[in-house]
Tab-separated table of C-alpha atoms and ligand atoms in Angstrom:
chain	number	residue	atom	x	y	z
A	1	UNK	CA	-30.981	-11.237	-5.126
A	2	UNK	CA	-32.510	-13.185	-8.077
A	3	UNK	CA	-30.718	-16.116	-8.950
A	4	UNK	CA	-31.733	-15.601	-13.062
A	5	UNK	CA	-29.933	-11.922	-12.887
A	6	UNK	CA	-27.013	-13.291	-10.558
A	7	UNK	CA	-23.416	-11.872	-12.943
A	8	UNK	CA	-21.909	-15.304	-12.827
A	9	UNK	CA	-22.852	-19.144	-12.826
A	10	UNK	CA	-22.195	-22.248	-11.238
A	11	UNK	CA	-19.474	-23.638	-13.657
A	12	UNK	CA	-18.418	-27.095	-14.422
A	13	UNK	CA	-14.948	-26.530	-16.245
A	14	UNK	CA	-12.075	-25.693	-13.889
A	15	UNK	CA	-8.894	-23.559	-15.217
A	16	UNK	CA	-6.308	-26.682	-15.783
A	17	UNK	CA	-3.969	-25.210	-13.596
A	18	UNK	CA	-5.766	-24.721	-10.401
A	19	UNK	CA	-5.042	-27.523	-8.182
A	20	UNK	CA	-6.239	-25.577	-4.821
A	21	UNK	CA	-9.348	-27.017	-3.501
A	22	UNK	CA	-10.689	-23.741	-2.315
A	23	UNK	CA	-9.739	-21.999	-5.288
A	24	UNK	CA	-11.552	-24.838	-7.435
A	25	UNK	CA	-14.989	-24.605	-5.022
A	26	UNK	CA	-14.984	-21.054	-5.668
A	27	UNK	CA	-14.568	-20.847	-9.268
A	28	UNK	CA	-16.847	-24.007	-9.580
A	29	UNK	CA	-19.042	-21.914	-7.365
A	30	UNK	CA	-19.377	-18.777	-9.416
A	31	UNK	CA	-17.512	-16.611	-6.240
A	32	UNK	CA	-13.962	-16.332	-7.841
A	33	UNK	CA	-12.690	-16.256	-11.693
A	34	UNK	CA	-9.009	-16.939	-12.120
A	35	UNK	CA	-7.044	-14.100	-14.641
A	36	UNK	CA	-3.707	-15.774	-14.130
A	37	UNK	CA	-1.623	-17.649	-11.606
A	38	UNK	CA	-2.322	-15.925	-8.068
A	39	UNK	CA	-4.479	-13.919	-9.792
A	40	UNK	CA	-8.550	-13.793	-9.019
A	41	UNK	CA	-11.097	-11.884	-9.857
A	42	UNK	CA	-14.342	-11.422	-7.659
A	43	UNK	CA	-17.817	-12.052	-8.795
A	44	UNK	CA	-20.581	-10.916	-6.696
A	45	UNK	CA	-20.829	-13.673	-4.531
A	46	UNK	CA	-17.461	-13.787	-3.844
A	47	UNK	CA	-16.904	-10.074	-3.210
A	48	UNK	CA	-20.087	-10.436	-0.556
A	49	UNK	CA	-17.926	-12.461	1.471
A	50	UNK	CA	-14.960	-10.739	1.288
A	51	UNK	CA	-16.765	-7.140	2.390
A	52	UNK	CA	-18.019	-9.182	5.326
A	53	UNK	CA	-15.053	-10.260	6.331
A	54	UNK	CA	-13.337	-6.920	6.109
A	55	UNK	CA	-16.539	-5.705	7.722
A	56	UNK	CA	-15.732	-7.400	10.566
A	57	UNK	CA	-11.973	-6.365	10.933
A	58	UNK	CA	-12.486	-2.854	10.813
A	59	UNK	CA	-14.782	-3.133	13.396
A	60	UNK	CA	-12.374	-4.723	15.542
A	61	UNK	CA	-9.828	-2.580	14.480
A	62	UNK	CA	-11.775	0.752	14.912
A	63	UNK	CA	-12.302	-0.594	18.710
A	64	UNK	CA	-9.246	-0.406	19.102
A	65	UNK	CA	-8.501	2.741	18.050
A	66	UNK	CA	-7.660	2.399	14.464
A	67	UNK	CA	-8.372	5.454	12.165
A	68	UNK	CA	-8.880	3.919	8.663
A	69	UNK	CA	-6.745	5.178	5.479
A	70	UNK	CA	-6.170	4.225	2.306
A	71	UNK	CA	-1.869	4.303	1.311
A	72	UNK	CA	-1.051	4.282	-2.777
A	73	UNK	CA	-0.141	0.357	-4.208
A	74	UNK	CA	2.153	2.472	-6.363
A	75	UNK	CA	5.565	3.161	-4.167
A	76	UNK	CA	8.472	5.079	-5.207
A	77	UNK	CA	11.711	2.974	-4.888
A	78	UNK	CA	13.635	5.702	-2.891
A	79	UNK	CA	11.334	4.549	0.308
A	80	UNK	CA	12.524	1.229	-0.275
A	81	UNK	CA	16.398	2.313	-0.235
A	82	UNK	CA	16.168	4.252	2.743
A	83	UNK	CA	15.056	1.525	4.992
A	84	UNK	CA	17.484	-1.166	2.584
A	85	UNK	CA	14.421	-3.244	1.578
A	86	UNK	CA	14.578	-2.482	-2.149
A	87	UNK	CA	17.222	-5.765	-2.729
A	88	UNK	CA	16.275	-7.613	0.231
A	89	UNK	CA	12.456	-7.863	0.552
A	90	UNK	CA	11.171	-11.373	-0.414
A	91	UNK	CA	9.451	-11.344	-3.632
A	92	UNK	CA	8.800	-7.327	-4.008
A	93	UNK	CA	7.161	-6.726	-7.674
A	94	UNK	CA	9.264	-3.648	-8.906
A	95	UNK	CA	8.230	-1.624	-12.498
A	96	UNK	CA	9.954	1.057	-14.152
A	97	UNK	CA	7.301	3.980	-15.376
A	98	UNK	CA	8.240	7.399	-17.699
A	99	UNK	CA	11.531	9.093	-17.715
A	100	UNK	CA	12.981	5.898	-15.972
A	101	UNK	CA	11.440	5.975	-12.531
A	102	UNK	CA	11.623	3.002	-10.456
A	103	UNK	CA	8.474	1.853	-7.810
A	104	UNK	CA	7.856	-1.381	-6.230
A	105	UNK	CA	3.665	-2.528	-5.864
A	106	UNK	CA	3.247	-2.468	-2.321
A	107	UNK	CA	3.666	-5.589	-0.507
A	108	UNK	CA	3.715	-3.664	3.144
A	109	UNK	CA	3.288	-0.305	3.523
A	110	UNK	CA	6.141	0.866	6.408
A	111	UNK	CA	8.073	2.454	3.891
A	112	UNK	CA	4.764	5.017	3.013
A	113	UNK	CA	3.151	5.052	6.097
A	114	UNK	CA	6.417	6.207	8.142
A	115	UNK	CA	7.382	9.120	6.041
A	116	UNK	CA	3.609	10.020	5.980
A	117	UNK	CA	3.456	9.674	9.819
A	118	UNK	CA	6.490	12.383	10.262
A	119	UNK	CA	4.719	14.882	8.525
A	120	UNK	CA	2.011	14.693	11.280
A	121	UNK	CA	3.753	13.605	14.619
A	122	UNK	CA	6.059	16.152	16.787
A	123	UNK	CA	5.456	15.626	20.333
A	124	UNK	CA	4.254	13.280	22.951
A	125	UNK	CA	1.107	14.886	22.689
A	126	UNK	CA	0.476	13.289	19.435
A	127	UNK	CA	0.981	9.831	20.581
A	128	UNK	CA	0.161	6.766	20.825
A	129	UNK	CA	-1.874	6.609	16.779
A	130	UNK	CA	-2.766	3.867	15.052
A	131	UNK	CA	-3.900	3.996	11.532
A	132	UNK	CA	-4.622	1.639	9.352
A	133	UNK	CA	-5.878	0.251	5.753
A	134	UNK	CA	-7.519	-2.613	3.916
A	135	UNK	CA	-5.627	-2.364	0.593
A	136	UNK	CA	-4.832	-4.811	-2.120
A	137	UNK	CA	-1.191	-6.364	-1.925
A	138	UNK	CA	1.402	-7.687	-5.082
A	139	UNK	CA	4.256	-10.073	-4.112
A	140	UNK	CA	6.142	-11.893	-6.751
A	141	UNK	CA	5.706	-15.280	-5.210
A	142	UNK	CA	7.404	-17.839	-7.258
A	143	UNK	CA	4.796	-20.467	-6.475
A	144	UNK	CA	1.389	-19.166	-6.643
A	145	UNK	CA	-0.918	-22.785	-6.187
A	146	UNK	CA	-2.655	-22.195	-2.704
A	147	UNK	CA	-5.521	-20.688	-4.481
A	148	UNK	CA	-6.329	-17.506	-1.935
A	149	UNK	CA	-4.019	-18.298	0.393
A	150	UNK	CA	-0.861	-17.737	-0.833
A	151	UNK	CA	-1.797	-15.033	-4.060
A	152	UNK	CA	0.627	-12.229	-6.324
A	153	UNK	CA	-2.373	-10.010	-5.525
A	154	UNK	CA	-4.178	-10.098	-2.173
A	155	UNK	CA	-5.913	-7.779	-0.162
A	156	UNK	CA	-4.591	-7.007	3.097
A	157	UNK	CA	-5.242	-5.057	6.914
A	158	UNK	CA	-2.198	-3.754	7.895
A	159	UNK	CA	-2.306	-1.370	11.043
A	160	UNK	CA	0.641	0.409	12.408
A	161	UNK	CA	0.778	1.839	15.749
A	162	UNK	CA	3.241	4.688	16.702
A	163	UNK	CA	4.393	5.364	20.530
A	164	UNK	CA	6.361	7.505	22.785
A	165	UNK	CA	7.530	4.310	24.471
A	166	UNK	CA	8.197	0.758	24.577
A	167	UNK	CA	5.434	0.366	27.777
A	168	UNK	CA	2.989	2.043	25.874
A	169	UNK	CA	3.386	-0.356	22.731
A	170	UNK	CA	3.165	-3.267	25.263
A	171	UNK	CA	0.129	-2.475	26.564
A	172	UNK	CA	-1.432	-1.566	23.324
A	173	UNK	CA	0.047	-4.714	21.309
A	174	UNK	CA	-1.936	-6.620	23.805
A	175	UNK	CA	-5.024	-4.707	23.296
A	176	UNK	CA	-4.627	-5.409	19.026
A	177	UNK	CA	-4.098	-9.160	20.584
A	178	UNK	CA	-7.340	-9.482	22.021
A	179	UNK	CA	-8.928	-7.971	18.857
A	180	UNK	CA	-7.215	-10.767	16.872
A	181	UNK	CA	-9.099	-13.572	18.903
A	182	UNK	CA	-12.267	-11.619	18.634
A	183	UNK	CA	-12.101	-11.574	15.126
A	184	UNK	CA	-11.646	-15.189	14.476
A	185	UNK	CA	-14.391	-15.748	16.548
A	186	UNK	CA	-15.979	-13.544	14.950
A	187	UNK	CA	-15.340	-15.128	11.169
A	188	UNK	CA	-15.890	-19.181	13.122
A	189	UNK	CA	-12.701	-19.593	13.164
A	190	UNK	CA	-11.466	-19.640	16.661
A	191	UNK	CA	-11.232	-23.507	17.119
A	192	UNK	CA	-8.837	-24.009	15.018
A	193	UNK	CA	-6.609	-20.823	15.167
A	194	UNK	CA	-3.238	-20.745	17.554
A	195	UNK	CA	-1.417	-17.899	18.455
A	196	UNK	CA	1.854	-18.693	17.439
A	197	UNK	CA	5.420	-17.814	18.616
A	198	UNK	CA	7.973	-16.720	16.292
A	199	UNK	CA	10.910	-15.015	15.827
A	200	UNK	CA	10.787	-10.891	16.944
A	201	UNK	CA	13.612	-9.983	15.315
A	202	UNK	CA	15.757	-6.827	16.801
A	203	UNK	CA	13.544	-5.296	18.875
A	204	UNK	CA	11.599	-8.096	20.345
A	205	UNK	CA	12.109	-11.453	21.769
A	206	UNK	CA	9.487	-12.904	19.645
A	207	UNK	CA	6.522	-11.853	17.448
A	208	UNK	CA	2.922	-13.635	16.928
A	209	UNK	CA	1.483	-14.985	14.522
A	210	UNK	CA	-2.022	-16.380	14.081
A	211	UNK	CA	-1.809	-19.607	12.412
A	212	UNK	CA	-5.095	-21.927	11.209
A	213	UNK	CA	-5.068	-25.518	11.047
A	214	UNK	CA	-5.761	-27.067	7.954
A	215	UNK	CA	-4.061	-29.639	5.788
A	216	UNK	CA	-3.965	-26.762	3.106
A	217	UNK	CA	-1.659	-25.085	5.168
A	218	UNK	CA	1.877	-24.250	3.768
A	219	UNK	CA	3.220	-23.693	7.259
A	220	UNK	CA	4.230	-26.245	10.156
A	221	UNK	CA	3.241	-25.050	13.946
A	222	UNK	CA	4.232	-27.036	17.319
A	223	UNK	CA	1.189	-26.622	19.651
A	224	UNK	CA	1.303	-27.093	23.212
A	225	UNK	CA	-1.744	-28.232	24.531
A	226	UNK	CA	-1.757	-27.378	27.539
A	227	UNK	CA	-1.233	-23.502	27.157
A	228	UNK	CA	-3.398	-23.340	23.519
A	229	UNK	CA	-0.575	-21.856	21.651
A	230	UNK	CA	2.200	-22.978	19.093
A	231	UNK	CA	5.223	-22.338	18.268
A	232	UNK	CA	6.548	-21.880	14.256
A	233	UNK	CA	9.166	-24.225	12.778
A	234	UNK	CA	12.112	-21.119	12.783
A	235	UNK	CA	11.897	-20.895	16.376
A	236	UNK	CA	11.074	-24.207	17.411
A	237	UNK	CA	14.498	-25.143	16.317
A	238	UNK	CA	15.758	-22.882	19.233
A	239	UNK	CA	13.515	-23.852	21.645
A	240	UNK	CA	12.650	-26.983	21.388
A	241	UNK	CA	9.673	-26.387	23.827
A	242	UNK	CA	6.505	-24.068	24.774
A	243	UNK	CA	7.970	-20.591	25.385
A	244	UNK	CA	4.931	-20.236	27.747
A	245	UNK	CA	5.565	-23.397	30.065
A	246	UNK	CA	8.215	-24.898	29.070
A	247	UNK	CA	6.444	-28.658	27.818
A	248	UNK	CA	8.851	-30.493	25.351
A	249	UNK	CA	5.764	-32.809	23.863
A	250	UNK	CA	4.176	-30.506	21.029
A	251	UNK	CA	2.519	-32.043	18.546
A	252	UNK	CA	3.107	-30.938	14.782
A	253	UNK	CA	0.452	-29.843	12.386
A	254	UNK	CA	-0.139	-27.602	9.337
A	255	UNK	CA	-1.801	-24.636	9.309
A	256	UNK	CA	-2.417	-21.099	7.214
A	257	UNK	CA	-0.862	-17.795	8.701
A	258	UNK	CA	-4.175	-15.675	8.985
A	259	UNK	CA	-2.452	-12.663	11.028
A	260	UNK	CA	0.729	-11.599	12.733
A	261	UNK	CA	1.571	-8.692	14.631
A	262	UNK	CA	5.220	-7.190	14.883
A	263	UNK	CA	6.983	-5.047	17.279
A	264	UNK	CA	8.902	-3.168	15.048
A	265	UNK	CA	10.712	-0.862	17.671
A	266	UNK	CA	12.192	1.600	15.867
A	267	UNK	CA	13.527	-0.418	12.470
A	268	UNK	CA	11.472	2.362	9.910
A	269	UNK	CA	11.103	5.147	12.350
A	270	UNK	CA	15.237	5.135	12.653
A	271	UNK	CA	15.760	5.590	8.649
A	272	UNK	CA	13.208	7.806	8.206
A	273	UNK	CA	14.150	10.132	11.305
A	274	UNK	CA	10.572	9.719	13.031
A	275	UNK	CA	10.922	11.699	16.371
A	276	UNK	CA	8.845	13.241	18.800
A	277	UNK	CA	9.573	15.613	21.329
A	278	UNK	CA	9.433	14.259	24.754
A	279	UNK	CA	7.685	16.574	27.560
A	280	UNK	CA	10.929	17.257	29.263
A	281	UNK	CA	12.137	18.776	25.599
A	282	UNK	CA	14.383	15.791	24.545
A	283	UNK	CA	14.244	14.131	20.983
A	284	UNK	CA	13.540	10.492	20.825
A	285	UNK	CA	12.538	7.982	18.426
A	286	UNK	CA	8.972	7.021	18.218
A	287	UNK	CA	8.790	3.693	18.634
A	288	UNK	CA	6.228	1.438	16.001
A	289	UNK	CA	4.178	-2.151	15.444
A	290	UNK	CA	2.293	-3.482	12.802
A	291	UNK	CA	-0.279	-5.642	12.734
A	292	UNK	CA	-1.268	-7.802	9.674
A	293	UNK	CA	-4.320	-9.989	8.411
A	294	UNK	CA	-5.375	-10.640	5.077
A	295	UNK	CA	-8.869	-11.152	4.333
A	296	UNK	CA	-8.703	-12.707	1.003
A	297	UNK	CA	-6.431	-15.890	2.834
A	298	UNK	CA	-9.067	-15.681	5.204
A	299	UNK	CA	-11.932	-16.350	2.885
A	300	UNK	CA	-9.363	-19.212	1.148
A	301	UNK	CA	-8.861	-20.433	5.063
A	302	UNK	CA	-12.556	-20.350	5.655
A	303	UNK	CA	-13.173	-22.490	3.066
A	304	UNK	CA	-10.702	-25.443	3.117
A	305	UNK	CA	-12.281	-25.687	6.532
A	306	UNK	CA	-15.765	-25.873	6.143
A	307	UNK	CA	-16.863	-27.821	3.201
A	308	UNK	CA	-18.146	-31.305	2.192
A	309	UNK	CA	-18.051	-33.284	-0.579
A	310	UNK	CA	-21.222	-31.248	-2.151
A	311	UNK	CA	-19.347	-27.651	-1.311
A	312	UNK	CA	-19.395	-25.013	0.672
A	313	UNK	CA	-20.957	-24.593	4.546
A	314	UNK	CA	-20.383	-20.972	5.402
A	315	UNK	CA	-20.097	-19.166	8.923
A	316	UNK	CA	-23.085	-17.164	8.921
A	317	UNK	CA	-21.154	-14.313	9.705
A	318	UNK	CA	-19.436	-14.004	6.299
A	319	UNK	CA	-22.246	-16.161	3.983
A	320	UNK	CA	-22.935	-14.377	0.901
A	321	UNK	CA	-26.590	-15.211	2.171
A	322	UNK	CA	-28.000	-16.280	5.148
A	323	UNK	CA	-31.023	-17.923	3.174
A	324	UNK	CA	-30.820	-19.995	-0.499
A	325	UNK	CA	-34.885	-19.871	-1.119
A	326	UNK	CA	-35.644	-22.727	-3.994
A	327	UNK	CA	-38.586	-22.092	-6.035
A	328	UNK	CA	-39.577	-25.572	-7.563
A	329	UNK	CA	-42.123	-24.855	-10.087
A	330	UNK	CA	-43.975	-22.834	-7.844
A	331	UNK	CA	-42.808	-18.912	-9.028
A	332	UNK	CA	-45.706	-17.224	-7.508
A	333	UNK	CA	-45.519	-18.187	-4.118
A	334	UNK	CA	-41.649	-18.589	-3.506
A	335	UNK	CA	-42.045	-14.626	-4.850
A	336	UNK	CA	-44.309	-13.870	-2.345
A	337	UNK	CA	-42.078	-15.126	0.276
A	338	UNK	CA	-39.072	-13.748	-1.603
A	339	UNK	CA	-40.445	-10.157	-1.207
A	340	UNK	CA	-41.369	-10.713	2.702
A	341	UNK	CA	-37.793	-12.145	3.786
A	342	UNK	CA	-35.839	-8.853	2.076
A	343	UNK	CA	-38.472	-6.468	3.448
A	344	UNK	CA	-37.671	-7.729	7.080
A	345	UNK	CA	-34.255	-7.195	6.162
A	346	UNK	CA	-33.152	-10.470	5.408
A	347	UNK	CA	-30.286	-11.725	2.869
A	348	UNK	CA	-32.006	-14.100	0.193
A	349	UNK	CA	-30.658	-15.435	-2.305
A	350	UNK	CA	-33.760	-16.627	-4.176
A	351	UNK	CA	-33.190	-19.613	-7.116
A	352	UNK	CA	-35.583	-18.607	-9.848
A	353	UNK	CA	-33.948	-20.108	-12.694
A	354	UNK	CA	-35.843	-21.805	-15.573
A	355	UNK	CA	-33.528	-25.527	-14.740
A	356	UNK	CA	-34.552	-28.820	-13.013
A	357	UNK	CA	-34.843	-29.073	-9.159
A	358	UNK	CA	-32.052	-31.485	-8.745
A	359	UNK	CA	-29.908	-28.670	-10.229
A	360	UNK	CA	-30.790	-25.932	-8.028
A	361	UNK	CA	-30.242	-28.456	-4.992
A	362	UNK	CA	-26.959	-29.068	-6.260
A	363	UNK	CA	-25.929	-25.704	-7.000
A	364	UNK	CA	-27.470	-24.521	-3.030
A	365	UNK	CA	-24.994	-27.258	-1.602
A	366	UNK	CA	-22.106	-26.099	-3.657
A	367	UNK	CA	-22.848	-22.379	-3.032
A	368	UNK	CA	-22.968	-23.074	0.948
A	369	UNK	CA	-25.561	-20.346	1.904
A	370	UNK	CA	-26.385	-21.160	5.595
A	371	UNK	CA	-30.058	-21.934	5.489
A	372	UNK	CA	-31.914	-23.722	2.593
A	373	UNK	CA	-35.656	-23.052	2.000
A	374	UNK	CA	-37.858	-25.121	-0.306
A	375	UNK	CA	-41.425	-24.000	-1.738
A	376	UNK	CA	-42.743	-26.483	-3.811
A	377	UNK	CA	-46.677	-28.171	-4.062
A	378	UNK	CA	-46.187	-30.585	-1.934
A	379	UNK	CA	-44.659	-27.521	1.065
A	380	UNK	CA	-47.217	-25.550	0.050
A	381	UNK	CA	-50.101	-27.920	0.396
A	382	UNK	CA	-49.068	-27.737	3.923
A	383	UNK	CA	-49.090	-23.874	4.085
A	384	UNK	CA	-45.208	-24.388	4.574
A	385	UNK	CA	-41.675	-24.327	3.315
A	386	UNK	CA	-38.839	-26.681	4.005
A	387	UNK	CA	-36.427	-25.741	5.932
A	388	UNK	CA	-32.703	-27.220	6.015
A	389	UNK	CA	-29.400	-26.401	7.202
A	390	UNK	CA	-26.528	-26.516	4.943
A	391	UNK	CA	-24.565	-28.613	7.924
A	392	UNK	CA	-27.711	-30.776	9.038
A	393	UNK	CA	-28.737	-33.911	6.785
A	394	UNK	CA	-32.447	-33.664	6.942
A	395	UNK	CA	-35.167	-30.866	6.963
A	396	UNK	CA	-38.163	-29.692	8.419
A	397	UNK	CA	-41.576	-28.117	7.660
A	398	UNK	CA	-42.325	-24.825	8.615
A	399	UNK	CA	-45.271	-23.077	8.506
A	400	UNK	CA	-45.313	-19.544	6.172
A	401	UNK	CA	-46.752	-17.806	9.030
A	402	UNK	CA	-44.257	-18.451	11.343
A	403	UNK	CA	-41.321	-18.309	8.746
A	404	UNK	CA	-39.654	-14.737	9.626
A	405	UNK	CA	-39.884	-15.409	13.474
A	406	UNK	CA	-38.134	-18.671	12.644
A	407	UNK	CA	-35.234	-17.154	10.351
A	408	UNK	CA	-34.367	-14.102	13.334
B	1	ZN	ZN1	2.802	-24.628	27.130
């Protein structure tokens, strides 16, 4: 992509009221624009990285079984009554339409996705399913300042699994587990992600979540050390120690909530009469998970992580580019090599712009794109480019010829 056609600049004026960093290095990026409070809009940039990173979850979540869907934002209140959510769900944005009629913007989708299951799901022979969505979410948060980690409108993957019985959801909770930790790894994350114990409510002793540390974090997590998980501040005040091992010396920190995944039992499959027919002929309850992770937090999370003082440093999984190419005053050539990076298929973001080279270094540091190349007289007097890392201090020379082998 041309730099000089990119929708979107670098911009020096932040919205007053934005005191998020990554919501700030975004904006000041040209990634995000902010329409209100916990409100953002995507810019091309910004929606590159947020397509890879639900790129990468529904791979993981197809893997796993997952058949994709797409559930309405738009949800009639009468869901919400039958499973007694429509006065007690935290922070549920409800609107009133024609003649009167009452919905809620969907903050979780049990209430749709239950009903919707029923019309599909008899007998044993139709289980276990798992479907699920990436969808954009509303809550009615009354503090909105985390930038993308704590929005009113998000985008969210929720899954929900359906089973004949509580050993089938066990083994296949562990399987969506596994795909968790994959897909941290996956995003560069893994290092500084915990599964984390908390609370399971009725149906199970305790649920997981999949917390990130960073000082941005609005949570708390106790991690043990010595079996690489946490535990959450609701629980720890009941345990007082790792549920896995039973260590009393877990150290406090502050991390982001990037995932959980719930055992729901049968809390939505009871109201809405969700049965199945077992093979001996008897009714039961089908029994139900879910399984959350937002990617727009995740892109927020990503960033408050790895930055520096100059900007971003993205994963090259998610980068909106793998390479920034800088064209200083020499158009012709960096065009050349423009036109032979995208025809071997790779991502270039290529700075053509009419403005001064210490701007377009400036603007490649704050943009984060993992590789930096430089074509100016004094590379190409060499019959090279410069090539840097957005994470390393100093570059090197490389020659044109070799360039492509170099960049796969
Ligand atoms: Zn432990």
């Amino acid at each position: 992509m041309r730099q000089a056609r990119l929708f979107t600049k670098t911009v020096k004026e932040l919205p007053k009221d934005e005191t998020s960093y990554n919501a700030q290095v975004l904006i000041r990026a040209g990634f995000i624009d902010k329409t209100a409070a916990g409100v953002y809009a995507y810019l091309p940039l910004g929606l590159k990285v947020l397509n890879k990173i639900c790129h990468i979850i529904r791979e993981e979540m197809n893997q796993v079984g997952g058949q994709e869907i797409l559930l309405p934002a738009l949800t009639p209140k009468e869901a919400w009554v039958t499973t007694k959510r429509w006065d007690n769900f935290d922070a549920l944005f409800k609107l009133t339409g024609l003649e009167n009629k009452e919905y809620a913007l969907g903050a979780t989708h049990e209430e749709i996705v239950t009903p919707l299951a029923k019309k599909f799901i008899f007998s044993y022979r139709e289980l276990p399913l798992a479907v699920y969505q990436i969808q954009t979410k509303f809550r009615n948060e009354k503090r909105a300042k985390a930038g993308l980690i704590r929005g009113r409108e998000f985008s969210m993957k929720d899954l929900y699994s359906f089973h004949a019985s509580q050993e089938d959801l066990d083994v296949y909770y562990e399987k969506v587990k596994a795909a968790y930790f994959k897909i941290y790894e996956r995003l560069g994350l893994s290092a500084e992600t915990y599964l984390t114990y908390s609370s399971g409510g009725a149906f199970s002793k305790y649920s997981h979540e999949f917390q990130t540390l960073t000082a941005a974090g609005e949570d708390h997590i106790f991690i043990c050390e010595k079996c690489r998980v946490a535990v959450n501040r609701e629980i720890i005040n009941d345990l007082k120690a790792c549920p896995e091992c039973g260590n009393k010396k877990l150290r406090e920190e502050k991390a982001v909530e990037v995932g959980n995944i719930f055992k729901l039992g049968t809390r939505f499959s009871e109201p809405f009469k969700l049965k199945y027919r077992a093979e001996n002929g008897e009714e039961k309850p089908v029994i139900m998970a879910s399984y959350g992770i937002g990617p727009s937090r995740v892109l927020g999370t990503i960033v408050e992580l790895f930055h520096d003082e100059k900007g971003i440093i993205w994963p090259e999984s998610v980068a909106p580019f793998k390479v920034h190419l800088l064209s200083i005053n020499e158009n012709e050539a960096a065009e050349k090599i423009y036109q032979t990076l995208i025809g071997e298929g790779i991502e270039v973001l290529y700075d053509d712009r009419e403005v001064s080279a210490g701007e377009k270094f400036a603007d490649a540091d704050l943009i984060g794109c993992p590789i930096r190349l430089i074509v100016s007289a004094k590379t190409l007097a060499a019959a090279s480019v410069e090539l840097k890392r957005r994470a390393a201090k100093t570059g090197e020379l490389i020659k044109i010829e070799n360039l492509v082998v170099t960049l796969k």
